[in-house]
PDB file of C-alpha atoms in Angstrom:
ATOM      1  CA  GLY W   1      89.172 -46.031 -35.332  1.00 76.00           C
ATOM      2  CA  ALA W   2      88.410 -42.442 -36.197  1.00 83.00           C
ATOM      3  CA  PHE W   3      91.443 -41.355 -34.515  1.00 91.00           C
ATOM      4  CA  TYR W   4      93.545 -44.554 -35.094  1.00 85.00           C
ATOM      5  CA  GLU W   5      97.253 -43.346 -34.375  1.00 83.00           C
ATOM      6  CA  SER W   6      96.394 -39.614 -34.899  1.00 88.00           C
ATOM      7  CA  GLY W   7      98.802 -37.360 -32.990  1.00 90.00           C
ATOM      8  CA  LEU W   8      95.733 -36.342 -30.777  1.00 94.00           C
ATOM      9  CA  THR W   9      96.851 -35.225 -27.227  1.00 96.00           C
ATOM     10  CA  ASN W  10      93.738 -33.911 -25.331  1.00 96.00           C
ATOM     11  CA  ILE W  11      90.297 -34.549 -26.101  1.00 96.00           C
ATOM     12  CA  THR W  12      87.018 -33.366 -24.193  1.00 96.00           C
ATOM     13  CA  ILE W  13      83.924 -35.451 -24.613  1.00 97.00           C
ATOM     14  CA  PRO W  14      81.156 -32.772 -24.745  1.00 97.00           C
ATOM     15  CA  LYS W  15      78.082 -32.802 -22.431  1.00 96.00           C
ATOM     16  CA  LYS W  16      75.684 -33.950 -25.008  1.00 96.00           C
ATOM     17  CA  VAL W  17      77.389 -37.259 -25.919  1.00 97.00           C
ATOM     18  CA  THR W  18      75.506 -40.644 -25.007  1.00 96.00           C
ATOM     19  CA  THR W  19      77.645 -43.053 -26.912  1.00 96.00           C
ATOM     20  CA  ILE W  20      81.281 -43.278 -28.360  1.00 97.00           C
ATOM     21  CA  GLU W  21      81.801 -46.214 -30.769  1.00 95.00           C
ATOM     22  CA  LYS W  22      84.464 -48.827 -30.312  1.00 96.00           C
ATOM     23  CA  GLU W  23      88.027 -48.293 -31.135  1.00 96.00           C
ATOM     24  CA  VAL W  24      87.647 -44.333 -31.713  1.00 95.00           C
ATOM     25  CA  PHE W  25      90.973 -43.699 -29.784  1.00 96.00           C
ATOM     26  CA  TYR W  26      92.550 -46.887 -30.512  1.00 96.00           C
ATOM     27  CA  HIS W  27      96.221 -46.658 -30.593  1.00 96.00           C
ATOM     28  CA  CYS W  28      96.237 -42.870 -29.952  1.00 95.00           C
ATOM     29  CA  THR W  29      99.674 -43.158 -28.696  1.00 95.00           C
ATOM     30  CA  SER W  30     100.103 -39.403 -27.947  1.00 96.00           C
ATOM     31  CA  LEU W  31      96.594 -38.951 -25.989  1.00 97.00           C
ATOM     32  CA  LYS W  32      97.358 -37.746 -22.656  1.00 97.00           C
ATOM     33  CA  LYS W  33      94.237 -36.380 -21.220  1.00 97.00           C
ATOM     34  CA  VAL W  34      90.608 -37.159 -21.970  1.00 97.00           C
ATOM     35  CA  THR W  35      87.688 -35.079 -20.089  1.00 97.00           C
ATOM     36  CA  PHE W  36      84.483 -36.194 -19.991  1.00 97.00           C
ATOM     37  CA  GLU W  37      81.971 -33.430 -19.806  1.00 97.00           C
ATOM     38  CA  THR W  38      79.083 -35.572 -20.266  1.00 95.00           C
ATOM     39  CA  GLN W  39      77.345 -37.661 -17.528  1.00 94.00           C
ATOM     40  CA  LYS W  40      75.258 -39.412 -20.092  1.00 96.00           C
ATOM     41  CA  LEU W  41      77.722 -42.038 -21.204  1.00 97.00           C
ATOM     42  CA  LYS W  42      76.835 -45.589 -20.055  1.00 97.00           C
ATOM     43  CA  THR W  43      79.457 -47.672 -21.750  1.00 98.00           C
ATOM     44  CA  ILE W  44      83.354 -47.337 -22.273  1.00 98.00           C
ATOM     45  CA  SER W  45      83.296 -49.087 -25.500  1.00 98.00           C
ATOM     46  CA  SER W  46      85.534 -52.063 -26.874  1.00 98.00           C
ATOM     47  CA  SER W  47      89.219 -51.237 -27.386  1.00 98.00           C
ATOM     48  CA  LEU W  48      88.084 -47.286 -27.034  1.00 97.00           C
ATOM     49  CA  PHE W  49      91.467 -46.585 -25.418  1.00 97.00           C
ATOM     50  CA  GLU W  50      93.369 -49.584 -26.201  1.00 98.00           C
ATOM     51  CA  GLY W  51      97.087 -48.855 -26.832  1.00 97.00           C
ATOM     52  CA  CYS W  52      96.993 -45.299 -25.578  1.00 97.00           C
ATOM     53  CA  LYS W  53     100.404 -45.336 -23.820  1.00 97.00           C
ATOM     54  CA  LYS W  54     100.581 -41.745 -22.705  1.00 97.00           C
ATOM     55  CA  LEU W  55      97.102 -42.106 -21.102  1.00 98.00           C
ATOM     56  CA  LYS W  56      98.036 -42.091 -17.484  1.00 97.00           C
ATOM     57  CA  THR W  57      95.034 -41.229 -15.653  1.00 94.00           C
ATOM     58  CA  ILE W  58      91.003 -40.903 -16.539  1.00 95.00           C
ATOM     59  CA  THR W  59      88.091 -39.957 -14.604  1.00 95.00           C
ATOM     60  CA  LEU W  60      85.245 -41.686 -16.155  1.00 97.00           C
ATOM     61  CA  PRO W  61      81.700 -40.523 -15.955  1.00 96.00           C
ATOM     62  CA  GLY W  62      79.594 -41.383 -12.971  1.00 96.00           C
ATOM     63  CA  ASN W  63      76.900 -43.056 -14.963  1.00 96.00           C
ATOM     64  CA  VAL W  64      79.129 -45.473 -16.481  1.00 98.00           C
ATOM     65  CA  THR W  65      77.677 -49.232 -15.974  1.00 98.00           C
ATOM     66  CA  LYS W  66      79.698 -51.350 -18.370  1.00 98.00           C
ATOM     67  CA  ILE W  67      83.492 -51.268 -19.590  1.00 98.00           C
ATOM     68  CA  GLU W  68      83.892 -53.391 -22.579  1.00 98.00           C
ATOM     69  CA  GLU W  69      86.641 -55.710 -23.726  1.00 98.00           C
ATOM     70  CA  LYS W  70      89.922 -54.263 -24.413  1.00 98.00           C
ATOM     71  CA  ALA W  71      88.806 -50.845 -23.319  1.00 98.00           C
ATOM     72  CA  PHE W  72      92.007 -49.919 -21.897  1.00 98.00           C
ATOM     73  CA  LYS W  73      94.411 -52.746 -22.941  1.00 98.00           C
ATOM     74  CA  GLU W  74      97.931 -51.963 -23.201  1.00 98.00           C
ATOM     75  CA  SER W  75      97.425 -48.265 -22.149  1.00 98.00           C
ATOM     76  CA  GLY W  76      99.531 -46.236 -19.904  1.00 98.00           C
ATOM     77  CA  LEU W  77      97.025 -46.035 -16.980  1.00 98.00           C
ATOM     78  CA  THR W  78      98.667 -45.593 -13.596  1.00 98.00           C
ATOM     79  CA  SER W  79      95.445 -45.643 -11.795  1.00 97.00           C
ATOM     80  CA  ILE W  80      91.769 -45.805 -12.321  1.00 97.00           C
ATOM     81  CA  THR W  81      88.321 -45.254 -10.421  1.00 97.00           C
ATOM     82  CA  ILE W  82      85.683 -47.679 -11.371  1.00 97.00           C
ATOM     83  CA  PRO W  83      82.319 -45.513 -11.177  1.00 97.00           C
ATOM     84  CA  GLU W  84      79.968 -46.803  -8.588  1.00 97.00           C
ATOM     85  CA  LYS W  85      77.360 -48.042 -11.080  1.00 98.00           C
ATOM     86  CA  VAL W  86      79.661 -50.218 -13.245  1.00 98.00           C
ATOM     87  CA  THR W  87      78.282 -53.825 -13.246  1.00 98.00           C
ATOM     88  CA  SER W  88      80.348 -55.781 -15.896  1.00 98.00           C
ATOM     89  CA  ILE W  89      84.064 -55.357 -16.948  1.00 98.00           C
ATOM     90  CA  GLY W  90      84.816 -57.280 -20.341  1.00 98.00           C
ATOM     91  CA  ASN W  91      87.380 -59.499 -21.272  1.00 98.00           C
ATOM     92  CA  GLU W  92      91.018 -57.959 -21.442  1.00 98.00           C
ATOM     93  CA  ALA W  93      89.570 -54.515 -20.281  1.00 98.00           C
ATOM     94  CA  PHE W  94      92.810 -53.734 -18.499  1.00 97.00           C
ATOM     95  CA  ALA W  95      95.059 -56.453 -19.916  1.00 97.00           C
ATOM     96  CA  ASP W  96      98.926 -55.445 -20.064  1.00 97.00           C
ATOM     97  CA  CYS W  97      98.307 -52.168 -18.335  1.00 97.00           C
ATOM     98  CA  ARG W  98     101.840 -52.630 -17.018  1.00 97.00           C
ATOM     99  CA  SER W  99     101.875 -49.134 -15.360  1.00 97.00           C
ATOM    100  CA  LEU W 100      98.659 -49.679 -13.058  1.00 97.00           C
ATOM    101  CA  LYS W 101      99.409 -49.359  -9.701  1.00 96.00           C
ATOM    102  CA  ASN W 102      95.990 -48.267  -8.224  1.00 96.00           C
ATOM    103  CA  ILE W 103      92.513 -49.553  -8.945  1.00 97.00           C
ATOM    104  CA  VAL W 104      89.515 -48.030  -6.685  1.00 97.00           C
ATOM    105  CA  PHE W 105      86.113 -49.629  -6.990  1.00 98.00           C
ATOM    106  CA  GLU W 106      83.585 -47.148  -5.834  1.00 97.00           C
ATOM    107  CA  GLY W 107      80.470 -49.393  -5.835  1.00 96.00           C
ATOM    108  CA  GLU W 108      79.333 -52.854  -5.050  1.00 95.00           C
ATOM    109  CA  GLN W 109      77.581 -53.450  -8.275  1.00 96.00           C
ATOM    110  CA  VAL W 110      80.293 -55.547 -10.155  1.00 97.00           C
ATOM    111  CA  GLU W 111      78.898 -58.769 -11.125  1.00 96.00           C
ATOM    112  CA  VAL W 112      81.134 -59.723 -14.107  1.00 96.00           C
ATOM    113  CA  ILE W 113      84.680 -59.382 -14.563  1.00 97.00           C
ATOM    114  CA  GLY W 114      85.514 -61.041 -18.135  1.00 97.00           C
ATOM    115  CA  SER W 115      88.692 -63.331 -18.671  1.00 96.00           C
ATOM    116  CA  ASP W 116      91.968 -61.772 -18.486  1.00 96.00           C
ATOM    117  CA  ALA W 117      90.701 -58.556 -17.559  1.00 96.00           C
ATOM    118  CA  CYS W 118      93.416 -57.952 -15.111  1.00 94.00           C
ATOM    119  CA  LYS W 119      96.190 -60.002 -16.950  1.00 95.00           C
ATOM    120  CA  GLY W 120      99.418 -58.616 -16.983  1.00 95.00           C
ATOM    121  CA  ILE W 121      98.961 -55.771 -14.587  1.00 95.00           C
ATOM    122  CA  PRO W 122     101.927 -55.282 -12.039  1.00 95.00           C
ATOM    123  CA  ALA W 123     102.313 -57.592  -9.035  1.00 93.00           C
ATOM    124  CA  ASP W 124     102.322 -54.506  -6.868  1.00 94.00           C
ATOM    125  CA  CYS W 125      98.923 -52.961  -7.967  1.00 95.00           C
ATOM    126  CA  VAL W 126      96.819 -52.224  -5.036  1.00 96.00           C
ATOM    127  CA  ILE W 127      93.030 -52.587  -5.486  1.00 96.00           C
ATOM    128  CA  THR W 128      90.708 -50.720  -3.095  1.00 97.00           C
ATOM    129  CA  VAL W 129      86.863 -52.202  -2.875  1.00 97.00           C
ATOM    130  CA  PRO W 130      84.012 -50.923  -0.629  1.00 97.00           C
ATOM    131  CA  ALA W 131      84.014 -52.353   2.848  1.00 97.00           C
ATOM    132  CA  GLY W 132      82.651 -55.753   3.214  1.00 96.00           C
ATOM    133  CA  GLN W 133      83.606 -56.532  -0.616  1.00 96.00           C
ATOM    134  CA  GLY W 134      87.124 -57.880  -0.427  1.00 94.00           C
ATOM    135  CA  GLU W 135      86.522 -61.341  -0.469  1.00 94.00           C
ATOM    136  CA  ARG W 136      83.904 -61.200  -3.266  1.00 95.00           C
ATOM    137  CA  MET W 137      85.951 -59.069  -5.490  1.00 95.00           C
ATOM    138  CA  LYS W 138      89.323 -60.865  -4.811  1.00 93.00           C
ATOM    139  CA  ALA W 139      87.700 -63.928  -6.210  1.00 94.00           C
ATOM    140  CA  LEU W 140      86.150 -62.314  -9.242  1.00 94.00           C
ATOM    141  CA  LEU W 141      89.480 -60.459 -10.001  1.00 94.00           C
ATOM    142  CA  THR W 142      91.545 -63.644  -9.422  1.00 92.00           C
ATOM    143  CA  ALA W 143      89.238 -65.331 -11.799  1.00 92.00           C
ATOM    144  CA  SER W 144      89.917 -62.749 -14.284  1.00 92.00           C
ATOM    145  CA  GLY W 145      93.582 -63.239 -14.235  1.00 91.00           C
ATOM    146  CA  LEU W 146      94.938 -60.948 -11.562  1.00 91.00           C
ATOM    147  CA  PRO W 147      98.213 -61.832 -10.230  1.00 87.00           C
ATOM    148  CA  GLU W 148      97.952 -63.593  -6.684  1.00 84.00           C
ATOM    149  CA  SER W 149     100.310 -61.280  -5.471  1.00 87.00           C
ATOM    150  CA  VAL W 150      97.927 -58.025  -6.038  1.00 92.00           C
ATOM    151  CA  THR W 151      96.692 -56.572  -2.589  1.00 92.00           C
ATOM    152  CA  VAL W 152      92.775 -56.158  -2.533  1.00 95.00           C
ATOM    153  CA  THR W 153      91.998 -53.801   0.489  1.00 96.00           C
ATOM    154  CA  GLU W 154      88.528 -52.674   1.896  1.00 97.00           C
ATOM    155  CA  GLN W 155      87.747 -48.735   2.166  1.00 91.00           C
TER     156      GLN W 155
END
């Protein structure tokens, strides 16, 4: 990626950005803060933040509809909110995010969660989904490698 293993610690994605190619921030192990000024971004590309161990939280733009494979794999995320318009989460998107304690799904649009998307997340992670979506989302998440012990609660 463009910043592979660079010492980058903070990045602001400007308002005019509509796409970010895959792996741009791959293994930016010092990256702590990402600010999205853009609301035009629809896809979090493959391996975009893979291996970003110091990235603890991130606020994704509201228009994101797709989180591609390995987007956050092995990152340091402790919590993430999946925007309302997301319909698809790719294979291994959150795999081996060993610090992930909290995932919030804002919407009911998620139709596909790829294989091993949640493999290796902590057993004490809490996932919150919209009211009435608990059973459906638990089934999707479990099929994607979610540990059985993870709690899925409804808002």
